[in-house]
Coordinates of C-alpha atoms in Angstrom, one line a residue:
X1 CA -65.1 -10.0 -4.9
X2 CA -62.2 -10.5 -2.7
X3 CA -60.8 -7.4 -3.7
X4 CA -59.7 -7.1 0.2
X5 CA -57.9 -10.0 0.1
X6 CA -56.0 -8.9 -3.1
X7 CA -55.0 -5.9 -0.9
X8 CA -53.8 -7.5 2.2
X9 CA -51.6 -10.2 -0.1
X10 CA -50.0 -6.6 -1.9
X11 CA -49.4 -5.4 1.8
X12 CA -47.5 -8.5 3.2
X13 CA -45.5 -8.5 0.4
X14 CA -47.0 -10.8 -1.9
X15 CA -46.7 -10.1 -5.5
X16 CA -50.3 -10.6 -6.4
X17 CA -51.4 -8.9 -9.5
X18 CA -55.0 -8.5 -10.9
X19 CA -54.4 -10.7 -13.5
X20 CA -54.0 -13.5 -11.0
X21 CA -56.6 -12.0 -9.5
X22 CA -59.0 -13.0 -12.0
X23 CA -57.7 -16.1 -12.7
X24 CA -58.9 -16.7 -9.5
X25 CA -62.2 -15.8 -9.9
X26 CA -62.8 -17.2 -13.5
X27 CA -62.0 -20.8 -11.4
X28 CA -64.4 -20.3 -8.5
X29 CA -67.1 -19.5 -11.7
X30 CA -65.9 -22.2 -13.3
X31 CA -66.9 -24.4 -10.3
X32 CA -62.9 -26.3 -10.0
X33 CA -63.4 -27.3 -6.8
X34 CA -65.7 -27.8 -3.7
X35 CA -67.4 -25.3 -2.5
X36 CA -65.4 -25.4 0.9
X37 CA -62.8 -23.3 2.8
X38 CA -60.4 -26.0 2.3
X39 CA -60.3 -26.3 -1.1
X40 CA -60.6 -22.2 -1.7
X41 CA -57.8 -22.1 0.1
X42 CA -55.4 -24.5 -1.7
X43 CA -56.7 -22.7 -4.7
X44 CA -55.9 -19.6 -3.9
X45 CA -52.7 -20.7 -2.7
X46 CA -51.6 -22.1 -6.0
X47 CA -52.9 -18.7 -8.0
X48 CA -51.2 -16.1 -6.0
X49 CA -48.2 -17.6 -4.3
X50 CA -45.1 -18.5 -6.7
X51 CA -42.4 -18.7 -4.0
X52 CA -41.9 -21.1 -1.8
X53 CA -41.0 -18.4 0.9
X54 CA -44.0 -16.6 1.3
X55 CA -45.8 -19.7 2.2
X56 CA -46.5 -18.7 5.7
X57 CA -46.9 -15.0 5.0
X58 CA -49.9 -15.9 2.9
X59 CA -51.1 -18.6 5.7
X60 CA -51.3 -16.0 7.8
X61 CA -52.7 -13.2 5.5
X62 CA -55.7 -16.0 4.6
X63 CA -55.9 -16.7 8.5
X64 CA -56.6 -12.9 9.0
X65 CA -58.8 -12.4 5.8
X66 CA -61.0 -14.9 6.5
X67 CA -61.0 -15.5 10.1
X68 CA -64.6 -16.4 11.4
X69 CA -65.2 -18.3 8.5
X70 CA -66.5 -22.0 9.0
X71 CA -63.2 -23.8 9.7
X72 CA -62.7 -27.4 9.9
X73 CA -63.1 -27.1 13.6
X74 CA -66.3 -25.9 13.1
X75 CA -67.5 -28.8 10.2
X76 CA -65.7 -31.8 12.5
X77 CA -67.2 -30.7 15.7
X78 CA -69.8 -33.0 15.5
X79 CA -67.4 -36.0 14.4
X80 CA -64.8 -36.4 17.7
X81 CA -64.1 -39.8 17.3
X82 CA -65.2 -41.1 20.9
X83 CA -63.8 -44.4 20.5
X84 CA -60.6 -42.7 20.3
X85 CA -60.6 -40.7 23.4
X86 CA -61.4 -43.8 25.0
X87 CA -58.9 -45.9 24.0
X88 CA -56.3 -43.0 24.9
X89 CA -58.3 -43.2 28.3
X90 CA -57.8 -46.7 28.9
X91 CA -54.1 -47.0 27.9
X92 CA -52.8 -43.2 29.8
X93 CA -54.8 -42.9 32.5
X94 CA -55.5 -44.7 36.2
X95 CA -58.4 -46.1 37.4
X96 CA -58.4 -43.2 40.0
X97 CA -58.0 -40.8 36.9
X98 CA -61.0 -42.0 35.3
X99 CA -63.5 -42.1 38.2
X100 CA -62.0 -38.2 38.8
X101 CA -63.3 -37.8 35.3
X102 CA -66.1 -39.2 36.1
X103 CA -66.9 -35.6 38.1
X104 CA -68.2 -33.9 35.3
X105 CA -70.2 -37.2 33.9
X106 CA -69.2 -39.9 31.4
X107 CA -66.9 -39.3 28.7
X108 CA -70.4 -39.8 26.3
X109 CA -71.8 -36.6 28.5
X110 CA -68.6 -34.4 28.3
X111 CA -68.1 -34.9 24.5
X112 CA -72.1 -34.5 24.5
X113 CA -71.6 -31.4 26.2
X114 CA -68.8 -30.2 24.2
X115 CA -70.5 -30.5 20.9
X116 CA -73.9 -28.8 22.2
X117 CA -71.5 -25.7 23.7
X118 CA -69.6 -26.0 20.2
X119 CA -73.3 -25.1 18.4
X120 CA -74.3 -22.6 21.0
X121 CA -71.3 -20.2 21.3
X122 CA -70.8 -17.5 19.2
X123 CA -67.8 -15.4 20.1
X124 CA -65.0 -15.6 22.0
X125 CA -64.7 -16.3 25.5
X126 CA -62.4 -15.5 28.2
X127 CA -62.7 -17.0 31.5
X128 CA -65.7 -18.7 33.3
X129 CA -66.6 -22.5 33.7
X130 CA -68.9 -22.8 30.8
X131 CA -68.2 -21.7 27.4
X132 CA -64.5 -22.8 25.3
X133 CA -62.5 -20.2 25.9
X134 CA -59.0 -19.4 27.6
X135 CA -57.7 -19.2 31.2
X136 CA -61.0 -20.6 32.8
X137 CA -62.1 -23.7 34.8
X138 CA -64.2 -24.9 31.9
X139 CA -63.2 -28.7 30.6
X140 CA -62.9 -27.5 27.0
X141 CA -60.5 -24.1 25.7
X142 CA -57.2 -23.8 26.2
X143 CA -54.7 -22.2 29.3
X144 CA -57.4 -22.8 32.0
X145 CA -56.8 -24.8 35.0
X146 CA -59.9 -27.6 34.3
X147 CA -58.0 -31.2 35.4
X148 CA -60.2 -33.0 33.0
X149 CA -61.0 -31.2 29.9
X150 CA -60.1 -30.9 26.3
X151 CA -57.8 -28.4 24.4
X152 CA -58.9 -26.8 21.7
X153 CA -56.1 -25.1 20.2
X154 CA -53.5 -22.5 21.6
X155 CA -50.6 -23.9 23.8
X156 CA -50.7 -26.2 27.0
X157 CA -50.0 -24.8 30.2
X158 CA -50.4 -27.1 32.9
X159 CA -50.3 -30.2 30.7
X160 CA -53.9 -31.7 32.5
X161 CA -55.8 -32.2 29.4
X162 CA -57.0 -35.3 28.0
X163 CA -57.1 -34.4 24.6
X164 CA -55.8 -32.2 22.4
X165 CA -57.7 -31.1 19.5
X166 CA -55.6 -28.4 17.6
X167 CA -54.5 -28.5 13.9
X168 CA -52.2 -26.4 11.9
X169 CA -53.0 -27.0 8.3
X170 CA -50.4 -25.3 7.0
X171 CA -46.4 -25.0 6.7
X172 CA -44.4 -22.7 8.3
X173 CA -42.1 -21.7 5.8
X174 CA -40.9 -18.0 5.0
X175 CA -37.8 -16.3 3.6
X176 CA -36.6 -14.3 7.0
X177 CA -36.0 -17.9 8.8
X178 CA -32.5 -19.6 8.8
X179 CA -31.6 -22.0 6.0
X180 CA -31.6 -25.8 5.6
X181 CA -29.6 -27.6 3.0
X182 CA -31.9 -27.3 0.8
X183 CA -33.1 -24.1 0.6
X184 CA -29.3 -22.7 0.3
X185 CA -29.1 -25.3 -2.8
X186 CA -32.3 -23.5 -4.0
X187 CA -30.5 -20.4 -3.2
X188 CA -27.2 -21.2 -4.7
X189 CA -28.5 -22.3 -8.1
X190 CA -28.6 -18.6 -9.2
X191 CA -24.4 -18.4 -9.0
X192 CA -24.7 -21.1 -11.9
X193 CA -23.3 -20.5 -15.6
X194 CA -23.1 -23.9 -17.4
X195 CA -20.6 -24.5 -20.2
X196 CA -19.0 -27.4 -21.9
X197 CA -15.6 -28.6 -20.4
X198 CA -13.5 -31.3 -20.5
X199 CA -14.3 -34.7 -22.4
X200 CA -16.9 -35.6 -25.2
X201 CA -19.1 -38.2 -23.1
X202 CA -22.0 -36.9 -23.0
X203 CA -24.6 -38.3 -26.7
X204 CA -25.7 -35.4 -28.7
X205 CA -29.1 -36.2 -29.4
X206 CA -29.5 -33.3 -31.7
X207 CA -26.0 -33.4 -33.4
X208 CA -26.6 -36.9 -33.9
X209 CA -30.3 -36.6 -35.9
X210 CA -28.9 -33.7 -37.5
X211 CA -25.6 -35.5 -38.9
X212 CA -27.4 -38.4 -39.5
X213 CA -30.2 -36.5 -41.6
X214 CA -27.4 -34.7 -43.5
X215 CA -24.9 -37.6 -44.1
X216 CA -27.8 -40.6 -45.0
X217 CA -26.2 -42.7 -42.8
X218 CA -25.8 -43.4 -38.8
X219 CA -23.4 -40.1 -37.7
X220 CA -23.0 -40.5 -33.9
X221 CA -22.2 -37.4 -32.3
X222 CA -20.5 -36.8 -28.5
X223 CA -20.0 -33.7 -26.4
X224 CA -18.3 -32.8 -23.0
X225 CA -21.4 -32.6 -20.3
X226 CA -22.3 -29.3 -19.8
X227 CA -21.7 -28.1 -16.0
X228 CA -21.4 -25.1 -13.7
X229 CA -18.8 -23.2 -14.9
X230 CA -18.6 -21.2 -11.9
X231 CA -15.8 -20.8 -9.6
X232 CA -16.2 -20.3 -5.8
X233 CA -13.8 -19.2 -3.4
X234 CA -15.3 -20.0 0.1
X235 CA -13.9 -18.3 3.6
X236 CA -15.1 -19.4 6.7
X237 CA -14.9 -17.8 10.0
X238 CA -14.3 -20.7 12.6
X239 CA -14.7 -20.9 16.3
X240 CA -15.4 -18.4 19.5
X241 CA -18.8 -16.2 18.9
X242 CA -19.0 -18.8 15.6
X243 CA -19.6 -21.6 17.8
X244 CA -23.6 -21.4 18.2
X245 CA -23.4 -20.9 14.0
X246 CA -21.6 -24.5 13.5
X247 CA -25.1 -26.4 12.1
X248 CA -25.8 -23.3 10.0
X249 CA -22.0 -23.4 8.5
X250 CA -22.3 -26.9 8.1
X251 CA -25.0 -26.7 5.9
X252 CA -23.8 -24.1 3.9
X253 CA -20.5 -25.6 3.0
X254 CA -22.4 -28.9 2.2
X255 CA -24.8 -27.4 0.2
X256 CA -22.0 -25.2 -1.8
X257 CA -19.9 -28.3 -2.1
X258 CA -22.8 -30.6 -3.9
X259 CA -23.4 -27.0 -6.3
X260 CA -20.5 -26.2 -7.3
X261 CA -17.6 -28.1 -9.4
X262 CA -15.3 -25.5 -8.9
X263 CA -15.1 -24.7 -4.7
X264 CA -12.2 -24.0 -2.6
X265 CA -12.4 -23.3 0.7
X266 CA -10.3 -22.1 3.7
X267 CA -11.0 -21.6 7.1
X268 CA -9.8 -18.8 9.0
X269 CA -11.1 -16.8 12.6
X270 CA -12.3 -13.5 13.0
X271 CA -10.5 -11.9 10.1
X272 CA -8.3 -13.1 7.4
X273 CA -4.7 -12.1 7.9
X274 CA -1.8 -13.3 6.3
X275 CA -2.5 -16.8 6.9
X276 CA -5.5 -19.4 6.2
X277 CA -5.8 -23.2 6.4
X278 CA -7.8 -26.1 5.6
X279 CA -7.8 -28.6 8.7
X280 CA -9.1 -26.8 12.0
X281 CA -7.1 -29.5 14.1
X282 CA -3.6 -28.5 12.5
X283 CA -4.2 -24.7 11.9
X284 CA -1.1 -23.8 13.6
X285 CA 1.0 -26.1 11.8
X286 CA -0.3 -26.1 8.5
X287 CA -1.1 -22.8 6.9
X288 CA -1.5 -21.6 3.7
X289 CA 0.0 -18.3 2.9
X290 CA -2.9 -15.9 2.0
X291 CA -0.5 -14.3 -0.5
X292 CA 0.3 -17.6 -2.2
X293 CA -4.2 -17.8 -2.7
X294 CA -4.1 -14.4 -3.9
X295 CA -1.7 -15.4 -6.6
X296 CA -3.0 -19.1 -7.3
X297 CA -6.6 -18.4 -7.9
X298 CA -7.4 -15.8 -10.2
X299 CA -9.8 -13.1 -11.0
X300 CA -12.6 -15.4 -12.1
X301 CA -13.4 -16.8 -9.0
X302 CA -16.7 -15.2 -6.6
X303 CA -15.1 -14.4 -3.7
X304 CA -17.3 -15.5 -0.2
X305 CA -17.0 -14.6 3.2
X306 CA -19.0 -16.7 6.2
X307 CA -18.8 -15.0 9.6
X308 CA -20.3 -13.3 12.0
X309 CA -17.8 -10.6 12.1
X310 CA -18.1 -10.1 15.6
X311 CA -14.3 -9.3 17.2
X312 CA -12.8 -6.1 19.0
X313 CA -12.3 -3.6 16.1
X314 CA -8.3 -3.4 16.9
X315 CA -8.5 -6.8 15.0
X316 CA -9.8 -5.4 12.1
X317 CA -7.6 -1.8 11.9
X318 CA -4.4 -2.6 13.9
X319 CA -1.4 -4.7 13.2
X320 CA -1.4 -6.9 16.2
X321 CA -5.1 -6.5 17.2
X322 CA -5.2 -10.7 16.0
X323 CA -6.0 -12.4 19.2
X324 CA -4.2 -15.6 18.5
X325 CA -0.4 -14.5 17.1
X326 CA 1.0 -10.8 16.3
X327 CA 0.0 -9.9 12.8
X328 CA 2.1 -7.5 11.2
X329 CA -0.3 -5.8 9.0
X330 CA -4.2 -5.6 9.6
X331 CA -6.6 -7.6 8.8
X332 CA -8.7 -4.3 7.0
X333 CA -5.2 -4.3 4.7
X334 CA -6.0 -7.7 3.8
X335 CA -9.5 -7.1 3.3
X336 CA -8.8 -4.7 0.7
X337 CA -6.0 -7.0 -0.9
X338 CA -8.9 -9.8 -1.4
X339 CA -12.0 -7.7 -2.3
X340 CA -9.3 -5.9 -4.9
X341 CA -8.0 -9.0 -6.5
X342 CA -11.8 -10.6 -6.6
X343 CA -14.0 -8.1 -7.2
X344 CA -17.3 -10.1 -7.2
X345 CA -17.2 -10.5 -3.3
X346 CA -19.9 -10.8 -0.4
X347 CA -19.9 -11.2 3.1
X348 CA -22.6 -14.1 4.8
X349 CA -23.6 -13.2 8.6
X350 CA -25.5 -15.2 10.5
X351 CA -26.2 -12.8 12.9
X352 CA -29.6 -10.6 12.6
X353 CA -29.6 -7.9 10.3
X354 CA -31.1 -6.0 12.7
X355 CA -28.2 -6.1 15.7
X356 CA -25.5 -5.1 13.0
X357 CA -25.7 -1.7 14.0
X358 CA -25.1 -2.5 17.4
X359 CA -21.3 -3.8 16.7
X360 CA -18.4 -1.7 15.7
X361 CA -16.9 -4.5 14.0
X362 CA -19.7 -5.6 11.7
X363 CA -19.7 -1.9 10.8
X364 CA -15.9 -1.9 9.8
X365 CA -16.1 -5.0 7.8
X366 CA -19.4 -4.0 6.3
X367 CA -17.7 -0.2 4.8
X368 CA -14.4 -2.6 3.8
X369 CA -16.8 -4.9 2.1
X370 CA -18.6 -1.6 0.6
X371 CA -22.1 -2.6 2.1
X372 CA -21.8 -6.4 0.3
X373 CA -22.9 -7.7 4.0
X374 CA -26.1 -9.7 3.5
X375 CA -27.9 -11.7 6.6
X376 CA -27.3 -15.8 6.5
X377 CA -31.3 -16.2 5.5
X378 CA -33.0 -17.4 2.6
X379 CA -34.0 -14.0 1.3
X380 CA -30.1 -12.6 2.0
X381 CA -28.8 -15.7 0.2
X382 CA -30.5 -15.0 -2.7
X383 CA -29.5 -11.3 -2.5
X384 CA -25.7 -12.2 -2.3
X385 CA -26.3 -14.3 -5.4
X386 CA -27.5 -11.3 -7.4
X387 CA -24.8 -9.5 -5.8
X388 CA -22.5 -11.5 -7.4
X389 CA -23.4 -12.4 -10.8
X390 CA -23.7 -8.8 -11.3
X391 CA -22.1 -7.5 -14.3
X392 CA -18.9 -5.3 -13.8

């Protein structure tokens, strides 16, 4: 039972296993919850799908499994609250607007008529003045050009109808769409190693019951807190092509900066030479040597690039090539200074994965970052973390 739903999950990417599977099915025996698409669905939802990010992939996989099934559209059809149209009626429309309405009957007659048509068709319909459908003159479907009728679902085109009946159930949710602050938090709890630094002012519960037990008397016990041990080195490309990436960066850096104890950060455009800096609005006047990070921050630290790394290759592999001042060595020299000193490194790009190849810059920095390029998404994210609590 189901067994082709099973299969579609496996072929969108789902890790569904057969022991879920029939975890499933001992439920539905075991009668758990209504007998309605709803509920089967929230079920199934909770059995097969463990990360966040394939929320919509399996909406959609269930949309396609069991499409034709009887929907909510199909149960409610019979419930439209009138009283409701009426009252949006009366408070969005003119008296001329509701004796045009009027054409087709009272609004009893069309939502009369609507439910009868709602019981009678059977398929889809395309066209024609009668049946719900799409692109016709009937009052009820979507993308037709009926100035008094109700939309059921799909997108508005001429913005006529009086009521819009569509519902997506569902969120929209999957691990190939651009971040929020949260899910790079999500994302950035993998680069965590906890350890205990620093002062003892943190109880230990367990030191405390354990002394106590061995001494006979009241033996209170402290410890340092235990935190992310972790240290992050952050490097973010900064103005020109960045410019449309600014609310991406933004919530990157404050995402890394509530994570992690141990950040530093440096801003610098296009490619690092021999110069970064902290304050965009005095980065001519106040820069810090990239020699003098090199040599302040050691070994330890993970290593991160932000940037799009979209620039005329003579920036990367020419002294000079730097748009902004004459730099005497290249930026693919200092590259290779950086990725050599931390050797737990990855580049972040916002830009699609799938245009890299169309850039001779992203394909330089990519071979200088040896292939540690990742796409600014939720699944690359979590790749770059793996990436760089590798073991070496």
């Amino acid at each position: 039972m189901f067994l082709n739903f099973l299969d579609e999950l496996r072929t969108a990417g789902i890790p569904a296993s057969l022991k879920e599977h029939l975890v499933l099915l001992e439920a539905l025996d075991a009668g758990v919850i209504d007998r309605t698409p709803e509920a089967f669905y929230y079920l199934a939802r909770a059995t097969y799908v463990k990360d966040e990010g394939l929320l919509d992939r399996f909406d959609q996989v269930f949309a396609k499994v069991f499409r034709g099934i009887t929907t909510t559209y199909g149960t409610q059809a019979e419930d439209i609250p009138a009283d409701w149209l009426k009252a949006v009626a009366g408070k969005f429309l003119t008296p001329d607007e509701m004796e045009r309405i009027k054409s087709l009957g009272s609004w009893d007659e069309i939502m009369e008529t609507l439910k009868q048509r709602l019981e009678e068709q059977r398929s889809r319909h395309q066209g024609g003045s009668k049946w719900i459908g799409t692109g016709g003159t009937s009052p009820f479907g979507n993308g037709g050009y009926n100035p008094e009728g109700v939309r059921i679902g799909g997108e508005g085109k001429h913005g006529r109808a009086l009521k819009v009946w569509d519902q997506r159930e569902f969120r929209n949710l999957d691990s190939t769409r651009e971040l929020g602050t949260r899910n790079i938090k999500v994302a950035l709890r993998r680069l965590r190693r906890f350890a205990r630094e620093g002062a003892a002012d943190e109880l230990d519960i367990d030191g405390t019951i354990d002394g106590t037990a061995r001494q006979g008397w009241l033996d209170v016990r402290m410890r340092p807190e235990r935190r992310n041990a972790v240290k992050l080195l952050l490097f973010l490309d900064i103005g020109g092509s960045m410019d449309p990436w600014v609310k991406l960066c933004e919530e990157l850096f404050s995402a890394a900066t509530a994570e992690f104890k141990n950040l530093e950060f440096f801003y610098f455009h296009n490619c690092p030479y021999e110069g970064v800096w902290k304050d965009n609005s005095r980065r001519f006047a106040e820069r810090t040597p990239l020699w003098d990070v090199l040599h302040k921050f050691g070994h330890d630290y993970k290593l991160v690039f932000v940037g799009d790394a979209s620039m005329s290759p003579y920036e990367i592999t020419h002294p000079g090539g730097s748009v902004e001042h004459h730099n005497e060595e290249s930026g693919a020299v200092w590259m290779q200074r950086l990725t050599n000193t931390y050797p737990a490194a990855v580049w972040l790009n916002p830009v699609p994965d799938g245009q890299w190849g169309y850039s001779q810059s992203i394909r330089i920095l990519r071979e200088l970052m040896t292939d540690r390029m990742y796409p600014l998404t939720l699944a690359g994210l979590d790749d770059a973390m793996r990436e760089l609590t590798r073991k070496r």
